PDB file of C-alpha atoms and ligand atoms in Angstrom:
ATOM      1  CA  MET U   1      65.657  10.612  13.440  1.00 51.00           C
ATOM      2  CA  GLU U   2      65.492  10.709   9.650  1.00 46.00           C
ATOM      3  CA  ASN U   3      69.258  11.082   9.392  1.00 61.00           C
ATOM      4  CA  MET U   4      69.736   7.649  10.891  1.00 87.00           C
ATOM      5  CA  TYR U   5      68.644   5.978   7.664  1.00 96.00           C
ATOM      6  CA  GLN U   6      69.649   5.827   4.018  1.00 96.00           C
ATOM      7  CA  ASN U   7      68.262   4.355   0.816  1.00 97.00           C
ATOM      8  CA  ILE U   8      64.759   5.815   1.271  1.00 98.00           C
ATOM      9  CA  PHE U   9      62.729   5.445  -1.944  1.00 98.00           C
ATOM     10  CA  ASP U  10      59.365   7.210  -2.081  1.00 98.00           C
ATOM     11  CA  THR U  11      57.315   5.561  -4.851  1.00 98.00           C
ATOM     12  CA  HIS U  12      54.441   8.072  -4.713  1.00 98.00           C
ATOM     13  CA  ALA U  13      54.370  11.795  -3.898  1.00 98.00           C
ATOM     14  CA  HIS U  14      52.877  15.046  -5.224  1.00 98.00           C
ATOM     15  CA  TYR U  15      55.607  17.682  -5.031  1.00 98.00           C
ATOM     16  CA  ASP U  16      53.819  19.967  -7.494  1.00 97.00           C
ATOM     17  CA  ASP U  17      50.996  20.318  -4.943  1.00 97.00           C
ATOM     18  CA  GLU U  18      50.278  23.839  -3.698  1.00 97.00           C
ATOM     19  CA  ALA U  19      51.168  22.705  -0.161  1.00 98.00           C
ATOM     20  CA  PHE U  20      54.830  22.902  -1.319  1.00 98.00           C
ATOM     21  CA  MET U  21      54.587  26.152  -3.272  1.00 95.00           C
ATOM     22  CA  GLU U  22      56.269  28.338  -0.666  1.00 97.00           C
ATOM     23  CA  ASP U  23      59.275  26.169   0.128  1.00 97.00           C
ATOM     24  CA  GLN U  24      59.378  23.547  -2.634  1.00 97.00           C
ATOM     25  CA  ASP U  25      63.085  24.078  -3.315  1.00 97.00           C
ATOM     26  CA  THR U  26      64.070  23.918   0.361  1.00 98.00           C
ATOM     27  CA  VAL U  27      62.142  20.674   0.836  1.00 98.00           C
ATOM     28  CA  LEU U  28      63.336  18.998  -2.367  1.00 98.00           C
ATOM     29  CA  SER U  29      66.984  20.003  -2.127  1.00 97.00           C
ATOM     30  CA  GLY U  30      67.045  18.857   1.507  1.00 97.00           C
ATOM     31  CA  LEU U  31      65.798  15.310   0.884  1.00 97.00           C
ATOM     32  CA  LYS U  32      69.174  13.781  -0.061  1.00 96.00           C
ATOM     33  CA  ASP U  33      70.701  14.771   3.281  1.00 95.00           C
ATOM     34  CA  LYS U  34      67.832  12.975   4.987  1.00 95.00           C
ATOM     35  CA  GLY U  35      68.656   9.697   3.257  1.00 96.00           C
ATOM     36  CA  VAL U  36      66.202   9.916   0.356  1.00 98.00           C
ATOM     37  CA  THR U  37      67.671   8.433  -2.821  1.00 98.00           C
ATOM     38  CA  GLY U  38      64.632   8.347  -5.118  1.00 98.00           C
ATOM     39  CA  VAL U  39      61.138   9.818  -5.431  1.00 98.00           C
ATOM     40  CA  VAL U  40      58.423   9.354  -8.024  1.00 98.00           C
ATOM     41  CA  THR U  41      56.226  12.444  -8.062  1.00 98.00           C
ATOM     42  CA  CYS U  42      52.838  11.934  -9.729  1.00 98.00           C
ATOM     43  CA  GLY U  43      50.748  14.140 -11.968  1.00 98.00           C
ATOM     44  CA  VAL U  44      46.994  14.409 -11.497  1.00 98.00           C
ATOM     45  CA  ASP U  45      46.088  16.072 -14.823  1.00 97.00           C
ATOM     46  CA  LEU U  46      47.843  17.493 -17.894  1.00 97.00           C
ATOM     47  CA  LEU U  47      49.079  20.709 -16.265  1.00 97.00           C
ATOM     48  CA  SER U  48      50.249  18.888 -13.150  1.00 97.00           C
ATOM     49  CA  SER U  49      52.024  16.287 -15.319  1.00 98.00           C
ATOM     50  CA  ALA U  50      53.882  19.109 -17.095  1.00 97.00           C
ATOM     51  CA  ASN U  51      54.863  20.570 -13.713  1.00 97.00           C
ATOM     52  CA  VAL U  52      56.057  17.131 -12.594  1.00 98.00           C
ATOM     53  CA  LEU U  53      58.337  16.934 -15.637  1.00 98.00           C
ATOM     54  CA  LYS U  54      59.843  20.341 -14.815  1.00 97.00           C
ATOM     55  CA  LEU U  55      60.649  19.141 -11.301  1.00 98.00           C
ATOM     56  CA  THR U  56      62.314  15.945 -12.560  1.00 98.00           C
ATOM     57  CA  LYS U  57      64.662  18.079 -14.654  1.00 97.00           C
ATOM     58  CA  LYS U  58      65.667  20.199 -11.682  1.00 97.00           C
ATOM     59  CA  TYR U  59      66.278  17.479  -9.063  1.00 98.00           C
ATOM     60  CA  ASP U  60      68.258  14.356  -9.899  1.00 97.00           C
ATOM     61  CA  ILE U  61      66.539  12.099  -7.325  1.00 98.00           C
ATOM     62  CA  LEU U  62      63.111  12.906  -8.782  1.00 98.00           C
ATOM     63  CA  TYR U  63      61.302  10.815 -11.394  1.00 98.00           C
ATOM     64  CA  GLY U  64      57.864  11.504 -12.783  1.00 98.00           C
ATOM     65  CA  ALA U  65      54.554   9.760 -13.403  1.00 98.00           C
ATOM     66  CA  LEU U  66      52.193  11.425 -15.858  1.00 98.00           C
ATOM     67  CA  GLY U  67      48.445  10.905 -15.960  1.00 98.00           C
ATOM     68  CA  TYR U  68      44.907  11.824 -14.995  1.00 97.00           C
ATOM     69  CA  HIS U  69      43.675  11.192 -11.450  1.00 97.00           C
ATOM     70  CA  PRO U  70      40.078   9.889 -11.177  1.00 96.00           C
ATOM     71  CA  GLU U  71      39.119  13.023  -9.218  1.00 95.00           C
ATOM     72  CA  LYS U  72      39.997  15.006 -12.357  1.00 95.00           C
ATOM     73  CA  ALA U  73      38.243  12.655 -14.778  1.00 95.00           C
ATOM     74  CA  ASP U  74      35.646  15.292 -15.670  1.00 94.00           C
ATOM     75  CA  GLU U  75      38.343  17.736 -16.767  1.00 95.00           C
ATOM     76  CA  GLU U  76      40.030  15.609 -19.439  1.00 95.00           C
ATOM     77  CA  ARG U  77      40.070  17.310 -22.843  1.00 96.00           C
ATOM     78  CA  LYS U  78      40.413  15.728 -26.234  1.00 95.00           C
ATOM     79  CA  GLY U  79      44.065  15.169 -27.052  1.00 96.00           C
ATOM     80  CA  ASP U  80      45.309  15.275 -23.442  1.00 97.00           C
ATOM     81  CA  LEU U  81      46.127  11.577 -23.272  1.00 97.00           C
ATOM     82  CA  GLU U  82      47.882  11.657 -26.648  1.00 97.00           C
ATOM     83  CA  LEU U  83      50.082  14.455 -25.336  1.00 97.00           C
ATOM     84  CA  ILE U  84      50.773  12.576 -22.103  1.00 98.00           C
ATOM     85  CA  GLY U  85      51.670   9.517 -24.198  1.00 98.00           C
ATOM     86  CA  GLU U  86      54.132  11.544 -26.289  1.00 97.00           C
ATOM     87  CA  LEU U  87      55.777  12.950 -23.163  1.00 97.00           C
ATOM     88  CA  LEU U  88      56.031   9.488 -21.603  1.00 98.00           C
ATOM     89  CA  GLU U  89      57.727   8.259 -24.725  1.00 97.00           C
ATOM     90  CA  SER U  90      60.175  11.123 -25.155  1.00 96.00           C
ATOM     91  CA  GLU U  91      61.053  12.177 -21.589  1.00 97.00           C
ATOM     92  CA  GLU U  92      63.665   9.950 -20.003  1.00 96.00           C
ATOM     93  CA  LYS U  93      62.653  10.641 -16.391  1.00 98.00           C
ATOM     94  CA  ALA U  94      58.952   9.977 -17.003  1.00 98.00           C
ATOM     95  CA  VAL U  95      58.739   6.395 -15.747  1.00 98.00           C
ATOM     96  CA  ALA U  96      55.051   5.547 -15.252  1.00 98.00           C
ATOM     97  CA  VAL U  97      51.448   6.391 -16.070  1.00 98.00           C
ATOM     98  CA  GLY U  98      49.961   7.891 -12.913  1.00 96.00           C
ATOM     99  CA  GLU U  99      48.184   8.662 -10.905  1.00 97.00           C
ATOM    100  CA  ILE U 100      45.238   6.809 -12.419  1.00 98.00           C
ATOM    101  CA  GLY U 101      42.386   4.725 -11.061  1.00 98.00           C
ATOM    102  CA  LEU U 102      38.943   4.807  -9.498  1.00 98.00           C
ATOM    103  CA  ASP U 103      37.618   6.877  -6.600  1.00 97.00           C
ATOM    104  CA  TYR U 104      34.051   6.182  -5.486  1.00 96.00           C
ATOM    105  CA  TYR U 105      34.420   8.033  -2.177  1.00 95.00           C
ATOM    106  CA  TYR U 106      33.080  11.413  -3.274  1.00 91.00           C
ATOM    107  CA  GLU U 107      29.363  11.590  -4.001  1.00 87.00           C
ATOM    108  CA  ASP U 108      29.916  14.529  -6.342  1.00 89.00           C
ATOM    109  CA  GLY U 109      32.874  12.863  -8.109  1.00 90.00           C
ATOM    110  CA  ALA U 110      32.959  12.050 -11.821  1.00 93.00           C
ATOM    111  CA  PRO U 111      30.444   9.343 -12.856  1.00 95.00           C
ATOM    112  CA  LYS U 112      31.735   5.775 -12.535  1.00 96.00           C
ATOM    113  CA  GLU U 113      31.512   5.196 -16.300  1.00 96.00           C
ATOM    114  CA  THR U 114      33.686   8.263 -16.971  1.00 97.00           C
ATOM    115  CA  GLN U 115      36.266   7.114 -14.420  1.00 97.00           C
ATOM    116  CA  ILE U 116      36.316   3.539 -15.714  1.00 98.00           C
ATOM    117  CA  ASP U 117      36.713   4.650 -19.326  1.00 98.00           C
ATOM    118  CA  LEU U 118      39.606   6.988 -18.479  1.00 98.00           C
ATOM    119  CA  PHE U 119      41.250   4.343 -16.269  1.00 98.00           C
ATOM    120  CA  GLN U 120      41.090   1.740 -19.045  1.00 98.00           C
ATOM    121  CA  ARG U 121      42.491   4.096 -21.677  1.00 98.00           C
ATOM    122  CA  GLN U 122      45.411   5.012 -19.391  1.00 98.00           C
ATOM    123  CA  ILE U 123      46.176   1.368 -18.618  1.00 98.00           C
ATOM    124  CA  ALA U 124      46.150   0.707 -22.362  1.00 98.00           C
ATOM    125  CA  LEU U 125      48.634   3.561 -22.772  1.00 98.00           C
ATOM    126  CA  GLY U 126      50.951   2.008 -20.183  1.00 98.00           C
ATOM    127  CA  ASN U 127      50.638  -1.394 -21.824  1.00 98.00           C
ATOM    128  CA  ASP U 128      51.370   0.092 -25.259  1.00 98.00           C
ATOM    129  CA  LEU U 129      54.489   1.832 -23.983  1.00 98.00           C
ATOM    130  CA  ASP U 130      55.430  -1.171 -21.820  1.00 98.00           C
ATOM    131  CA  ILE U 131      55.709   0.973 -18.665  1.00 98.00           C
ATOM    132  CA  PRO U 132      54.069   0.589 -15.234  1.00 98.00           C
ATOM    133  CA  VAL U 133      50.889   2.281 -14.018  1.00 98.00           C
ATOM    134  CA  ILE U 134      50.281   3.785 -10.558  1.00 98.00           C
ATOM    135  CA  VAL U 135      46.795   2.815  -9.443  1.00 98.00           C
ATOM    136  CA  HIS U 136      44.567   4.722  -7.012  1.00 97.00           C
ATOM    137  CA  ASP U 137      41.685   2.620  -5.652  1.00 97.00           C
ATOM    138  CA  ARG U 138      39.413   4.253  -3.102  1.00 95.00           C
ATOM    139  CA  GLU U 139      36.250   2.377  -2.219  1.00 95.00           C
ATOM    140  CA  ALA U 140      36.342   0.782  -5.672  1.00 96.00           C
ATOM    141  CA  HIS U 141      38.021  -2.582  -4.982  1.00 96.00           C
ATOM    142  CA  GLU U 142      35.670  -4.689  -7.100  1.00 97.00           C
ATOM    143  CA  ASP U 143      35.850  -2.627 -10.299  1.00 98.00           C
ATOM    144  CA  THR U 144      39.587  -2.034  -9.843  1.00 98.00           C
ATOM    145  CA  MET U 145      40.344  -5.763  -9.547  1.00 98.00           C
ATOM    146  CA  LYS U 146      38.121  -6.609 -12.492  1.00 98.00           C
ATOM    147  CA  ILE U 147      39.937  -4.118 -14.727  1.00 98.00           C
ATOM    148  CA  LEU U 148      43.425  -5.117 -13.517  1.00 98.00           C
ATOM    149  CA  LYS U 149      42.716  -8.810 -14.095  1.00 98.00           C
ATOM    150  CA  ASP U 150      41.318  -8.042 -17.500  1.00 98.00           C
ATOM    151  CA  MET U 151      44.063  -5.681 -18.744  1.00 98.00           C
ATOM    152  CA  LYS U 152      47.074  -7.025 -16.784  1.00 98.00           C
ATOM    153  CA  PRO U 153      49.214  -3.880 -16.562  1.00 98.00           C
ATOM    154  CA  LYS U 154      52.599  -3.718 -14.844  1.00 98.00           C
ATOM    155  CA  GLY U 155      52.627  -1.424 -11.845  1.00 98.00           C
ATOM    156  CA  VAL U 156      51.595  -0.717  -8.279  1.00 98.00           C
ATOM    157  CA  VAL U 157      48.373  -0.310  -6.321  1.00 98.00           C
ATOM    158  CA  HIS U 158      49.261   2.697  -4.201  1.00 97.00           C
ATOM    159  CA  CYS U 159      48.086   3.422  -0.632  1.00 95.00           C
ATOM    160  CA  PHE U 160      46.753  -0.103  -0.569  1.00 95.00           C
ATOM    161  CA  SER U 161      43.556  -0.296   1.496  1.00 91.00           C
ATOM    162  CA  GLY U 162      42.263  -3.777   0.648  1.00 93.00           C
ATOM    163  CA  SER U 163      42.382  -7.089   2.485  1.00 95.00           C
ATOM    164  CA  TYR U 164      45.243  -9.587   2.488  1.00 97.00           C
ATOM    165  CA  GLU U 165      43.157 -11.711   0.090  1.00 97.00           C
ATOM    166  CA  MET U 166      43.033  -8.816  -2.374  1.00 96.00           C
ATOM    167  CA  ALA U 167      46.776  -8.171  -1.922  1.00 97.00           C
ATOM    168  CA  LYS U 168      47.427 -11.785  -2.894  1.00 98.00           C
ATOM    169  CA  GLU U 169      45.449 -11.348  -6.105  1.00 98.00           C
ATOM    170  CA  ILE U 170      47.394  -8.198  -7.003  1.00 98.00           C
ATOM    171  CA  ILE U 171      50.707  -9.945  -6.359  1.00 98.00           C
ATOM    172  CA  LYS U 172      49.552 -12.862  -8.494  1.00 98.00           C
ATOM    173  CA  LEU U 173      49.202 -10.348 -11.333  1.00 98.00           C
ATOM    174  CA  GLY U 174      52.848  -9.375 -10.748  1.00 98.00           C
ATOM    175  CA  MET U 175      51.912  -5.962  -9.352  1.00 98.00           C
ATOM    176  CA  TYR U 176      53.353  -4.235  -6.277  1.00 98.00           C
ATOM    177  CA  ILE U 177      51.622  -3.075  -3.082  1.00 98.00           C
ATOM    178  CA  GLY U 178      52.275   0.536  -1.995  1.00 98.00           C
ATOM    179  CA  VAL U 179      52.182   1.245   1.758  1.00 98.00           C
ATOM    180  CA  GLY U 180      52.621   4.602   3.485  1.00 98.00           C
ATOM    181  CA  GLY U 181      51.699   6.558   6.604  1.00 97.00           C
ATOM    182  CA  VAL U 182      48.429   4.707   7.133  1.00 97.00           C
ATOM    183  CA  VAL U 183      50.298   1.656   8.498  1.00 97.00           C
ATOM    184  CA  THR U 184      51.426   3.785  11.483  1.00 97.00           C
ATOM    185  CA  PHE U 185      47.862   4.837  12.384  1.00 97.00           C
ATOM    186  CA  LYS U 186      46.125   3.292  15.379  1.00 93.00           C
ATOM    187  CA  ASN U 187      43.187   1.991  13.292  1.00 90.00           C
ATOM    188  CA  ALA U 188      45.393   0.365  10.629  1.00 93.00           C
ATOM    189  CA  ARG U 189      44.463  -3.228  11.424  1.00 94.00           C
ATOM    190  CA  LYS U 190      43.885  -4.298   7.794  1.00 95.00           C
ATOM    191  CA  THR U 191      47.070  -2.699   6.460  1.00 97.00           C
ATOM    192  CA  VAL U 192      49.074  -4.217   9.323  1.00 97.00           C
ATOM    193  CA  GLU U 193      47.696  -7.642   8.416  1.00 97.00           C
ATOM    194  CA  VAL U 194      48.735  -7.178   4.779  1.00 98.00           C
ATOM    195  CA  VAL U 195      52.239  -6.013   5.694  1.00 98.00           C
ATOM    196  CA  GLU U 196      52.618  -8.848   8.191  1.00 97.00           C
ATOM    197  CA  GLN U 197      51.831 -11.618   5.705  1.00 97.00           C
ATOM    198  CA  MET U 198      52.731 -10.456   2.193  1.00 98.00           C
ATOM    199  CA  PRO U 199      55.993 -11.410   0.452  1.00 98.00           C
ATOM    200  CA  LEU U 200      58.379  -8.478   0.955  1.00 98.00           C
ATOM    201  CA  GLU U 201      59.587  -8.517  -2.662  1.00 98.00           C
ATOM    202  CA  PHE U 202      56.258  -6.958  -3.704  1.00 98.00           C
ATOM    203  CA  LEU U 203      56.202  -4.206  -1.068  1.00 98.00           C
ATOM    204  CA  VAL U 204      57.080  -0.587  -1.904  1.00 98.00           C
ATOM    205  CA  LEU U 205      56.971   2.448   0.403  1.00 98.00           C
ATOM    206  CA  GLU U 206      55.348   5.788  -0.343  1.00 98.00           C
ATOM    207  CA  THR U 207      54.211   9.047   1.206  1.00 98.00           C
ATOM    208  CA  ASP U 208      51.430  10.440  -1.005  1.00 98.00           C
ATOM    209  CA  ALA U 209      52.966  13.728   0.210  1.00 98.00           C
ATOM    210  CA  PRO U 210      51.663  16.281   1.109  1.00 98.00           C
ATOM    211  CA  TYR U 211      48.977  13.918   2.438  1.00 97.00           C
ATOM    212  CA  LEU U 212      48.933  11.004   4.904  1.00 97.00           C
ATOM    213  CA  ALA U 213      51.898  11.888   7.123  1.00 97.00           C
ATOM    214  CA  PRO U 214      52.762   9.019   9.476  1.00 97.00           C
ATOM    215  CA  THR U 215      52.414   9.124  13.255  1.00 96.00           C
ATOM    216  CA  PRO U 216      53.773  11.258  15.029  1.00 95.00           C
ATOM    217  CA  PHE U 217      53.110  13.821  12.265  1.00 96.00           C
ATOM    218  CA  ARG U 218      49.587  12.696  11.369  1.00 96.00           C
ATOM    219  CA  GLY U 219      47.591  15.618   9.956  1.00 96.00           C
ATOM    220  CA  LYS U 220      50.736  17.654   9.173  1.00 98.00           C
ATOM    221  CA  ARG U 221      52.366  18.076   5.763  1.00 98.00           C
ATOM    222  CA  ASN U 222      54.127  14.896   4.675  1.00 98.00           C
ATOM    223  CA  ASP U 223      57.463  14.605   2.861  1.00 98.00           C
ATOM    224  CA  SER U 224      59.626  11.714   1.652  1.00 98.00           C
ATOM    225  CA  SER U 225      61.945  11.728   4.689  1.00 97.00           C
ATOM    226  CA  TYR U 226      59.032  10.638   6.908  1.00 97.00           C
ATOM    227  CA  ILE U 227      59.130   7.239   5.193  1.00 98.00           C
ATOM    228  CA  ALA U 228      61.653   6.426   7.937  1.00 97.00           C
ATOM    229  CA  TYR U 229      58.690   6.206  10.349  1.00 97.00           C
ATOM    230  CA  VAL U 230      56.799   3.911   7.972  1.00 98.00           C
ATOM    231  CA  ALA U 231      59.861   1.654   7.705  1.00 98.00           C
ATOM    232  CA  GLU U 232      60.214   1.581  11.503  1.00 97.00           C
ATOM    233  CA  ARG U 233      56.598   0.464  11.924  1.00 97.00           C
ATOM    234  CA  ILE U 234      56.902  -2.219   9.235  1.00 98.00           C
ATOM    235  CA  ALA U 235      60.183  -3.411  10.753  1.00 98.00           C
ATOM    236  CA  GLU U 236      58.395  -3.730  14.092  1.00 97.00           C
ATOM    237  CA  ILE U 237      55.564  -5.738  12.469  1.00 97.00           C
ATOM    238  CA  ARG U 238      57.974  -8.052  10.614  1.00 98.00           C
ATOM    239  CA  GLY U 239      60.589  -8.318  13.365  1.00 98.00           C
ATOM    240  CA  MET U 240      63.302  -6.850  11.144  1.00 98.00           C
ATOM    241  CA  ASP U 241      65.698  -3.925  11.053  1.00 97.00           C
ATOM    242  CA  PRO U 242      64.235  -0.681   9.576  1.00 97.00           C
ATOM    243  CA  GLN U 243      67.263  -0.186   7.317  1.00 98.00           C
ATOM    244  CA  GLU U 244      66.765  -3.690   5.948  1.00 98.00           C
ATOM    245  CA  ILE U 245      63.132  -2.801   5.103  1.00 98.00           C
ATOM    246  CA  LEU U 246      64.332   0.391   3.370  1.00 98.00           C
ATOM    247  CA  ASN U 247      66.959  -1.512   1.375  1.00 98.00           C
ATOM    248  CA  ILE U 248      64.550  -4.209   0.192  1.00 98.00           C
ATOM    249  CA  THR U 249      61.765  -1.760  -0.718  1.00 98.00           C
ATOM    250  CA  ALA U 250      64.194   0.562  -2.545  1.00 98.00           C
ATOM    251  CA  GLU U 251      65.328  -2.388  -4.684  1.00 98.00           C
ATOM    252  CA  ASN U 252      61.661  -3.268  -5.327  1.00 98.00           C
ATOM    253  CA  ALA U 253      60.934   0.339  -6.333  1.00 98.00           C
ATOM    254  CA  LYS U 254      63.769   0.327  -8.868  1.00 98.00           C
ATOM    255  CA  ARG U 255      62.498  -2.940 -10.321  1.00 98.00           C
ATOM    256  CA  LEU U 256      58.946  -1.550 -10.447  1.00 98.00           C
ATOM    257  CA  TYR U 257      59.980   1.626 -12.308  1.00 98.00           C
ATOM    258  CA  ASN U 258      62.786   0.063 -14.403  1.00 97.00           C
ATOM    259  CA  LEU U 259      65.480   2.315 -12.896  1.00 97.00           C
TER     260      LEU U 259
HETATM  261 NI1   NI J 301      48.448  10.290  -4.813  1.00 81.75          NI
END
């Protein structure tokens, strides 16, 4: 089915993840034939950000986001963010600070204060460089919104899991809403509501590959071509043509990442 569509832009993936280690080249070199025209692959720490950069040099459709994920907040070493800042400034295909944010889901995760401090310093980096940030918010809506309203970065809230009310506040800040496989799940009532009502010019599509594969591949390894299924579901919700959804969201993605 994937071959039916073109202009697929995946605004959030993790192609340096070990889930792709065995066949990374096969997957990445095959994406173009499946209609994928752009992918932003995100780092989760310094090493991963360096690996992301290597991938962007090898595959023309790949762009990179460099940053520290909240799950890795405890592992940040002195000087890491300075180095990430230098790479963001000097590397042409490094287009955003990400993946950054807050994750209060894990009881044994980094302390909230550590996560908040790292999140704020990375937003400041994006603001300094005048580039977007890619925000992860898991069970941390209140603190995330407070920080975004306070620091006003450009960027996207990825794998958006909030209410339509929260989506409106994010859009008011000029930020984009990232939607992926979750919208195809049976229990996706809240995400469906957001997608149904939000202005389409602030919607971008994503995989979070290797995670969150859409139905009918739920639980399997995700890749950017499966965004076709996300577009089909959104088209169904909005009463539009899937290709039209892909075209609009690809344009939004390019605007978001200044491409
Ligand atoms: Ni991610």
